[in-house]
Tab-separated table of C-alpha atoms and ligand atoms in Angstrom:
chain	number	residue	atom	x	y	z
A	1	MET	CA	18.019	-1.239	11.100
A	2	PHE	CA	16.141	1.753	9.897
A	3	ASN	CA	18.934	4.230	10.637
A	4	ARG	CA	21.379	2.176	8.626
A	5	ARG	CA	19.137	1.721	5.652
A	6	LYS	CA	20.378	2.895	2.338
A	7	PHE	CA	18.329	5.145	0.143
A	8	ILE	CA	18.813	4.510	-3.514
A	9	GLN	CA	17.367	6.273	-6.486
A	10	SER	CA	15.397	4.038	-8.792
A	11	SER	CA	16.856	6.031	-11.658
A	12	ALA	CA	20.174	4.385	-10.898
A	13	PHE	CA	18.724	1.265	-12.426
A	14	GLY	CA	17.804	2.800	-15.759
A	15	SER	CA	14.492	3.489	-17.377
A	16	PHE	CA	13.390	-0.134	-17.377
A	17	GLY	CA	13.192	-0.402	-13.633
A	18	LEU	CA	15.034	-2.645	-11.313
A	19	LEU	CA	15.810	-6.088	-12.711
A	20	LEU	CA	16.757	-7.920	-9.589
A	21	GLY	CA	18.828	-10.612	-11.260
A	22	LYS	CA	20.859	-8.048	-13.207
A	23	VAL	CA	21.414	-5.564	-10.447
A	24	ALA	CA	22.361	-8.437	-8.239
A	25	SER	CA	25.252	-9.258	-10.549
A	26	ALA	CA	27.142	-6.321	-9.002
A	27	SER	CA	27.905	-8.601	-6.083
A	28	PRO	CA	28.136	-12.278	-6.993
A	29	GLU	CA	26.278	-13.690	-4.032
A	30	THR	CA	23.169	-11.782	-5.042
A	31	VAL	CA	22.875	-13.499	-8.411
A	32	THR	CA	19.794	-15.364	-7.357
A	33	ILE	CA	17.381	-17.034	-9.683
A	34	LYS	CA	15.648	-14.185	-11.503
A	35	GLY	CA	15.198	-12.282	-8.286
A	36	LYS	CA	13.022	-14.972	-6.687
A	37	PRO	CA	11.761	-14.702	-4.046
A	38	VAL	CA	11.218	-10.979	-3.720
A	39	VAL	CA	8.868	-8.688	-1.853
A	40	ILE	CA	8.189	-4.986	-2.375
A	41	SER	CA	5.936	-2.637	-0.472
A	42	THR	CA	4.972	1.010	-0.250
A	43	TRP	CA	6.431	3.733	1.974
A	44	ASP	CA	8.968	3.533	4.795
A	45	ALA	CA	6.915	1.092	6.838
A	46	GLY	CA	7.506	-1.373	4.027
A	47	LEU	CA	10.944	-2.155	5.455
A	48	ALA	CA	9.532	-3.763	8.592
A	49	ALA	CA	6.648	-5.338	6.687
A	50	ASN	CA	9.023	-6.874	4.130
A	51	LYS	CA	11.051	-8.390	6.946
A	52	ALA	CA	7.954	-10.201	8.213
A	53	ALA	CA	7.049	-11.279	4.680
A	54	TRP	CA	10.559	-12.624	4.280
A	55	GLU	CA	10.079	-14.980	7.216
A	56	VAL	CA	7.655	-16.785	4.907
A	57	LEU	CA	9.369	-16.266	1.542
A	58	GLY	CA	12.870	-17.049	2.801
A	59	LYS	CA	11.698	-20.499	3.876
A	60	GLY	CA	10.197	-21.235	0.480
A	61	GLY	CA	6.685	-20.262	1.623
A	62	ARG	CA	3.813	-19.051	-0.501
A	63	ALA	CA	3.639	-15.425	-1.630
A	64	LEU	CA	0.038	-15.235	-0.377
A	65	ASP	CA	1.111	-16.053	3.181
A	66	ALA	CA	3.972	-13.575	2.912
A	67	VAL	CA	1.855	-10.622	1.805
A	68	GLU	CA	-0.671	-11.286	4.568
A	69	LYS	CA	1.936	-11.641	7.335
A	70	GLY	CA	3.934	-8.688	6.035
A	71	VAL	CA	1.233	-6.041	6.162
A	72	MET	CA	-0.100	-7.360	9.483
A	73	VAL	CA	3.012	-5.836	11.053
A	74	THR	CA	1.966	-2.416	9.808
A	75	GLU	CA	-1.665	-2.931	10.811
A	76	ALA	CA	-0.540	-3.771	14.347
A	77	SER	CA	1.600	-0.661	14.697
A	78	LYS	CA	0.522	1.285	17.765
A	79	ASN	CA	1.377	4.511	16.041
A	80	CYS	CA	-1.080	6.522	14.069
A	81	CYS	CA	-0.973	4.973	10.605
A	82	VAL	CA	-2.534	1.998	8.887
A	83	GLY	CA	-4.534	0.074	11.506
A	84	LEU	CA	-6.667	0.904	14.524
A	85	GLY	CA	-4.141	3.521	15.662
A	86	ALA	CA	-4.989	5.616	12.619
A	87	ASN	CA	-6.728	8.943	12.270
A	88	PRO	CA	-10.512	8.598	12.390
A	89	ASP	CA	-13.144	9.718	9.942
A	90	ARG	CA	-14.745	13.081	10.567
A	91	ASP	CA	-17.267	11.509	12.950
A	92	GLY	CA	-14.418	10.211	15.105
A	93	PHE	CA	-14.403	6.533	14.072
A	94	VAL	CA	-11.494	4.598	12.599
A	95	THR	CA	-12.674	2.621	9.572
A	96	LEU	CA	-10.362	0.231	7.760
A	97	ASP	CA	-10.195	-1.186	4.223
A	98	ALA	CA	-8.079	-4.060	2.867
A	99	CYS	CA	-7.811	-6.542	0.032
A	100	ILE	CA	-5.714	-9.522	-0.946
A	101	MET	CA	-5.229	-11.472	-4.196
A	102	ASP	CA	-3.400	-14.707	-4.981
A	103	GLU	CA	-1.805	-16.452	-7.940
A	104	PHE	CA	-5.089	-18.090	-8.968
A	105	SER	CA	-6.890	-14.725	-9.181
A	106	ASN	CA	-8.744	-15.536	-5.992
A	107	CYS	CA	-9.398	-12.321	-4.125
A	108	GLY	CA	-11.028	-11.029	-0.974
A	109	SER	CA	-11.767	-7.616	0.407
A	110	VAL	CA	-13.231	-5.827	3.404
A	111	ALA	CA	-14.151	-2.177	3.622
A	112	PHE	CA	-15.565	0.275	6.152
A	113	LEU	CA	-14.582	-2.235	8.827
A	114	GLU	CA	-14.457	-1.044	12.446
A	115	ARG	CA	-12.833	-2.422	15.623
A	116	ILE	CA	-10.919	-5.241	13.929
A	117	LYS	CA	-7.139	-5.206	14.240
A	118	HIS	CA	-6.248	-7.156	11.113
A	119	PRO	CA	-8.512	-6.333	8.166
A	120	ILE	CA	-6.113	-8.083	5.783
A	121	ALA	CA	-6.644	-11.391	7.588
A	122	VAL	CA	-10.416	-10.893	7.381
A	123	ALA	CA	-10.080	-10.130	3.648
A	124	ARG	CA	-8.267	-13.437	3.249
A	125	ARG	CA	-11.078	-15.246	5.069
A	126	VAL	CA	-13.609	-13.596	2.751
A	127	MET	CA	-11.557	-14.950	-0.155
A	128	GLU	CA	-11.202	-18.437	1.264
A	129	LYS	CA	-14.413	-19.010	3.181
A	130	THR	CA	-17.168	-17.215	1.288
A	131	PRO	CA	-18.416	-17.262	-2.295
A	132	HIS	CA	-17.905	-13.469	-2.351
A	133	VAL	CA	-15.089	-11.036	-2.975
A	134	MET	CA	-16.103	-8.095	-0.822
A	135	LEU	CA	-17.809	-7.557	2.532
A	136	VAL	CA	-18.360	-4.110	3.989
A	137	GLY	CA	-19.328	-2.343	7.206
A	138	SER	CA	-21.299	-4.172	9.862
A	139	GLY	CA	-21.550	-7.263	7.648
A	140	ALA	CA	-17.776	-7.460	7.390
A	141	GLN	CA	-17.457	-6.978	11.142
A	142	GLN	CA	-20.084	-9.644	11.837
A	143	PHE	CA	-18.218	-12.071	9.579
A	144	ALA	CA	-14.920	-11.251	11.305
A	145	VAL	CA	-16.404	-11.928	14.749
A	146	ILE	CA	-17.915	-15.233	13.584
A	147	GLU	CA	-14.475	-16.140	12.268
A	148	GLY	CA	-13.013	-15.529	15.718
A	149	PHE	CA	-11.434	-12.095	15.295
A	150	PRO	CA	-11.710	-10.153	18.567
A	151	LEU	CA	-13.738	-6.967	18.597
A	152	GLU	CA	-11.321	-4.325	19.831
A	153	GLU	CA	-12.215	-1.389	22.051
A	154	GLN	CA	-13.560	1.609	20.139
A	155	LYS	CA	-10.951	4.086	21.281
A	156	LEU	CA	-8.638	6.384	19.371
A	157	SER	CA	-4.894	6.092	19.881
A	158	SER	CA	-3.466	9.015	21.830
A	159	GLU	CA	-1.845	10.446	18.692
A	160	ALA	CA	-5.031	10.107	16.669
A	161	GLN	CA	-7.014	11.745	19.487
A	162	ILE	CA	-4.676	14.756	19.395
A	163	ASN	CA	-4.913	14.938	15.608
A	164	TYR	CA	-8.692	14.651	15.734
A	165	ASP	CA	-9.026	17.308	18.445
A	166	ASN	CA	-6.906	19.632	16.309
A	167	TRP	CA	-8.949	18.869	13.248
A	168	LEU	CA	-12.220	19.477	15.122
A	169	LYS	CA	-11.204	23.073	15.844
A	170	GLU	CA	-12.020	23.924	12.259
A	171	SER	CA	-13.737	20.735	11.113
A	172	HIS	CA	-12.785	21.793	7.670
A	173	TYR	CA	-13.558	19.068	5.200
A	174	LYS	CA	-11.385	19.250	2.202
A	175	SER	CA	-11.511	16.600	-0.460
A	176	PRO	CA	-8.519	14.317	0.004
A	177	ALA	CA	-5.320	15.815	-1.274
A	178	ILE	CA	-1.700	15.323	-0.521
A	179	ASN	CA	1.077	17.718	0.051
A	180	VAL	CA	4.130	15.542	0.278
A	181	GLU	CA	6.002	18.292	2.095
A	182	ASN	CA	3.328	18.428	4.793
A	183	LYS	CA	4.706	16.682	7.835
A	184	GLN	CA	2.277	18.059	10.368
A	185	GLY	CA	0.915	14.639	11.134
A	186	HIS	CA	-2.675	15.385	10.284
A	187	GLY	CA	-4.825	16.052	7.281
A	188	PRO	CA	-5.843	13.654	4.554
A	189	PHE	CA	-2.997	11.313	3.626
A	190	ALA	CA	-0.596	13.304	5.782
A	191	PRO	CA	2.414	11.283	6.840
A	192	HIS	CA	2.670	10.455	10.534
A	193	LYS	CA	5.851	10.547	12.551
A	194	LEU	CA	6.674	7.278	14.283
A	195	ASP	CA	8.610	6.840	17.533
A	196	ASN	CA	11.718	5.856	15.588
A	197	GLY	CA	11.629	9.113	13.649
A	198	GLU	CA	10.314	7.443	10.496
A	199	TRP	CA	7.503	9.081	8.513
A	200	ASN	CA	4.667	6.772	7.845
A	201	HIS	CA	1.505	6.754	5.796
A	202	ASP	CA	-1.944	5.446	6.338
A	203	THR	CA	-1.613	2.709	3.711
A	204	ILE	CA	0.624	-0.186	2.851
A	205	GLY	CA	0.502	-2.116	-0.415
A	206	MET	CA	2.710	-5.166	-0.893
A	207	VAL	CA	3.374	-7.551	-3.767
A	208	ALA	CA	5.607	-10.600	-3.704
A	209	MET	CA	6.928	-13.438	-5.830
A	210	ASP	CA	7.791	-16.695	-4.113
A	211	THR	CA	10.391	-19.333	-5.001
A	212	ASN	CA	7.875	-21.021	-7.289
A	213	GLY	CA	7.515	-17.771	-9.214
A	214	ASN	CA	3.958	-17.254	-8.013
A	215	LEU	CA	2.678	-13.754	-7.329
A	216	SER	CA	0.333	-12.380	-4.666
A	217	GLY	CA	-0.503	-8.972	-3.261
A	218	SER	CA	-2.130	-7.203	-0.327
A	219	CYS	CA	-3.218	-3.664	0.425
A	220	THR	CA	-4.507	-2.278	3.731
A	221	THR	CA	-5.384	1.226	4.872
A	222	SER	CA	-7.249	3.516	7.220
A	223	GLY	CA	-7.959	5.670	4.182
A	224	ALA	CA	-7.932	9.425	4.307
A	225	GLY	CA	-7.842	11.033	7.747
A	226	PHE	CA	-11.106	12.844	8.635
A	227	LYS	CA	-12.807	11.448	5.550
A	228	MET	CA	-16.571	11.517	5.165
A	229	ARG	CA	-18.188	8.651	7.008
A	230	GLY	CA	-18.551	5.717	4.655
A	231	ARG	CA	-15.890	6.927	2.238
A	232	LEU	CA	-13.838	4.206	0.536
A	233	GLY	CA	-10.710	4.747	-1.453
A	234	ASP	CA	-8.964	2.474	-3.903
A	235	SER	CA	-7.226	0.229	-1.376
A	236	PRO	CA	-9.958	-2.417	-0.885
A	237	ILE	CA	-10.939	-2.421	-4.563
A	238	ILE	CA	-9.464	-5.192	-6.670
A	239	GLY	CA	-8.128	-3.606	-9.851
A	240	ALA	CA	-7.684	-0.199	-8.220
A	241	GLY	CA	-5.500	-0.502	-5.093
A	242	LEU	CA	-4.248	-3.961	-6.028
A	243	PHE	CA	-4.176	-6.344	-8.956
A	244	VAL	CA	-2.376	-9.619	-9.552
A	245	ASP	CA	-2.190	-11.648	-12.754
A	246	ASN	CA	0.103	-14.579	-12.214
A	247	GLU	CA	1.018	-14.755	-15.918
A	248	VAL	CA	2.056	-11.112	-16.080
A	249	GLY	CA	2.725	-9.321	-12.813
A	250	ALA	CA	1.242	-7.490	-9.863
A	251	CYS	CA	0.700	-3.877	-8.893
A	252	THR	CA	-0.406	-1.885	-5.877
A	253	ALA	CA	-1.279	1.778	-5.500
A	254	THR	CA	-1.137	4.487	-2.873
A	255	GLY	CA	-2.184	8.108	-2.627
A	256	GLN	CA	-5.467	9.701	-3.532
A	257	GLY	CA	-7.726	6.711	-3.981
A	258	GLU	CA	-10.445	8.539	-5.884
A	259	ASP	CA	-8.018	9.114	-8.740
A	260	VAL	CA	-6.677	5.580	-8.672
A	261	ILE	CA	-10.224	4.235	-8.992
A	262	ARG	CA	-10.903	6.584	-11.929
A	263	VAL	CA	-8.306	4.816	-14.082
A	264	ALA	CA	-8.662	1.288	-12.612
A	265	GLY	CA	-5.068	1.983	-11.632
A	266	SER	CA	-3.432	-1.304	-10.626
A	267	HIS	CA	-5.284	-3.265	-13.279
A	268	SER	CA	-4.216	-0.752	-15.920
A	269	VAL	CA	-0.573	-1.110	-14.898
A	270	VAL	CA	-0.769	-4.909	-15.131
A	271	GLU	CA	-2.459	-4.727	-18.541
A	272	LEU	CA	0.309	-2.440	-19.816
A	273	MET	CA	2.895	-4.913	-18.542
A	274	ARG	CA	1.008	-7.624	-20.445
A	275	GLN	CA	1.534	-5.543	-23.578
A	276	GLY	CA	5.276	-5.611	-22.949
A	277	LEU	CA	5.965	-2.487	-20.920
A	278	SER	CA	8.401	-2.739	-18.032
A	279	PRO	CA	6.888	-2.234	-14.554
A	280	GLU	CA	8.333	1.266	-14.348
A	281	ALA	CA	7.113	2.270	-17.814
A	282	ALA	CA	3.663	0.844	-17.092
A	283	CYS	CA	3.400	2.707	-13.761
A	284	LYS	CA	4.531	5.918	-15.458
A	285	LYS	CA	1.935	5.632	-18.214
A	286	VAL	CA	-0.933	5.305	-15.752
A	287	ILE	CA	0.422	8.172	-13.633
A	288	GLU	CA	0.513	10.301	-16.799
A	289	ARG	CA	-3.068	9.293	-17.538
A	290	ILE	CA	-4.149	10.585	-14.112
A	291	VAL	CA	-2.194	13.824	-14.562
A	292	LYS	CA	-3.861	14.346	-17.938
A	293	ILE	CA	-7.325	13.799	-16.481
A	294	LYS	CA	-6.735	16.004	-13.432
A	295	LYS	CA	-5.128	18.849	-15.410
A	296	GLU	CA	-4.031	21.665	-13.075
A	297	LYS	CA	-5.454	19.813	-10.046
A	298	ALA	CA	-2.701	17.211	-10.411
A	299	LYS	CA	-0.337	19.567	-8.622
A	300	ASP	CA	-2.281	19.019	-5.384
A	301	ILE	CA	-2.568	15.255	-5.391
A	302	GLN	CA	-0.218	12.365	-4.936
A	303	VAL	CA	-0.679	8.949	-6.509
A	304	ALA	CA	1.979	6.276	-6.836
A	305	PHE	CA	2.084	2.791	-8.331
A	306	LEU	CA	4.478	-0.010	-7.456
A	307	ALA	CA	4.723	-3.076	-9.691
A	308	LEU	CA	6.543	-6.358	-10.099
A	309	ASN	CA	6.508	-8.507	-13.230
A	310	LYS	CA	6.917	-12.202	-13.741
A	311	LYS	CA	10.586	-11.761	-14.668
A	312	GLY	CA	11.380	-10.241	-11.274
A	313	GLN	CA	11.569	-6.668	-12.538
A	314	VAL	CA	10.412	-3.990	-10.139
A	315	GLY	CA	9.256	-0.491	-11.039
A	316	ALA	CA	7.372	2.444	-9.557
A	317	TYR	CA	6.239	5.936	-10.476
A	318	ALA	CA	4.539	8.782	-8.635
A	319	ILE	CA	2.957	12.104	-9.547
A	320	HIS	CA	5.171	13.972	-7.070
A	321	GLN	CA	8.454	13.543	-5.338
A	322	GLY	CA	8.312	11.829	-1.958
A	323	PHE	CA	7.094	8.321	-2.690
A	324	SER	CA	9.461	5.600	-1.536
A	325	PHE	CA	9.123	1.848	-1.571
A	326	ALA	CA	10.887	-0.957	0.247
A	327	ILE	CA	12.414	-3.921	-1.520
A	328	LYS	CA	13.763	-7.176	-0.149
A	329	ASN	CA	15.187	-10.296	-1.664
A	330	GLY	CA	17.796	-12.779	-0.444
A	331	THR	CA	20.528	-10.199	-0.211
A	332	ARG	CA	19.041	-6.741	-0.568
A	333	GLU	CA	16.961	-4.756	1.850
A	334	GLU	CA	16.510	-1.173	0.824
A	335	LEU	CA	14.250	1.796	0.571
A	336	VAL	CA	14.076	3.180	-2.955
A	337	LYS	CA	12.930	6.645	-3.953
A	338	ALA	CA	10.544	6.457	-6.872
A	339	LYS	CA	10.685	8.686	-9.920
A	340	PHE	CA	7.929	11.240	-10.385
A	341	VAL	CA	6.377	13.204	-13.234
A	342	MET	CA	5.796	16.625	-11.623
A	343	PRO	CA	8.582	18.606	-9.978
B	1	SD4	C1	-7.052	5.786	0.039
B	1	SD4	N1	-5.141	5.113	-1.262
B	1	SD4	O1	-7.803	5.477	0.944
B	1	SD4	C2	-5.599	5.303	0.088
B	1	SD4	C3	-4.778	6.292	0.869
B	1	SD4	C4	-3.294	6.176	0.768
B	1	SD4	O2	-1.219	6.875	1.624
B	1	SD4	O3	-2.733	5.456	-0.017
B	1	SD4	N2	-2.569	6.909	1.612
B	1	SD4	O4	-7.405	6.499	-0.888
């Protein structure tokens, strides 16, 4: 249950991140085989998404199926967050982006997709049924309809309508920025309050390792609230919002997508893990790279990376305080506060 969840500081696990097998040794029953299977995902909503992913992983299922099923829970949330309940763009339309990647480096992506409830499932179809990686806009929607996905009503959720009406009063377009203390429920990347009191974001990224040790990942988002029409962030871009290399590890990103794209964020983290860095150290290095590029502007933006390596080590890092991720394996189910570089 959410209200019984335990917050833990990632720092409690030392500077090399969370090695599931090792940490598990604190209680004997958790000494599972190198942390397999395991699933991790971004923000508070990751707890519920991980639970759904676990229905696949816990039965020995494939990581790819787990990361699709997991984030579909978040996409289906009626509250204003990741899916069709999200804040619209500045023209009043909800547009969704998603991507998925498997252990064979197959990948699929949809972007600027409207009126489809499960963009992640469409991204998987792009991966499996077309010779392409990415479909966007009306082409992506047309493909989804041909594949049997229902075209949903074009109507804002009641919360999004309130947020949009408020936003329209000034119609002030500010380039996406995050203030992690801002809990007003509107504004680019602002967290949204759910019925259960949880604060949620407009994105979920998930990576998982199954019992066979295979890795997959998914990332799905409504992007920045009140964004310019046609704007895409990092989330549907393979190498930016998500990257999986089954020999090395997997990473997903959240926060200001423009700055994740700038450094090919998730791919960079995986490449640093290939060079021997732990997931946490690799995430930190790419966060520092963004901070260096952004200079004084870094104080106004949030970016976070979340990574898992082939050994079952988990790590994350953010620019600012406030990023949390959910982790689940056979015996643990927790929300972890990530470390950050700027106070
Ligand atoms: C984007 N990275 O569209 C996404 C937004 C995000 O929490 O992660 N919000 O740029």
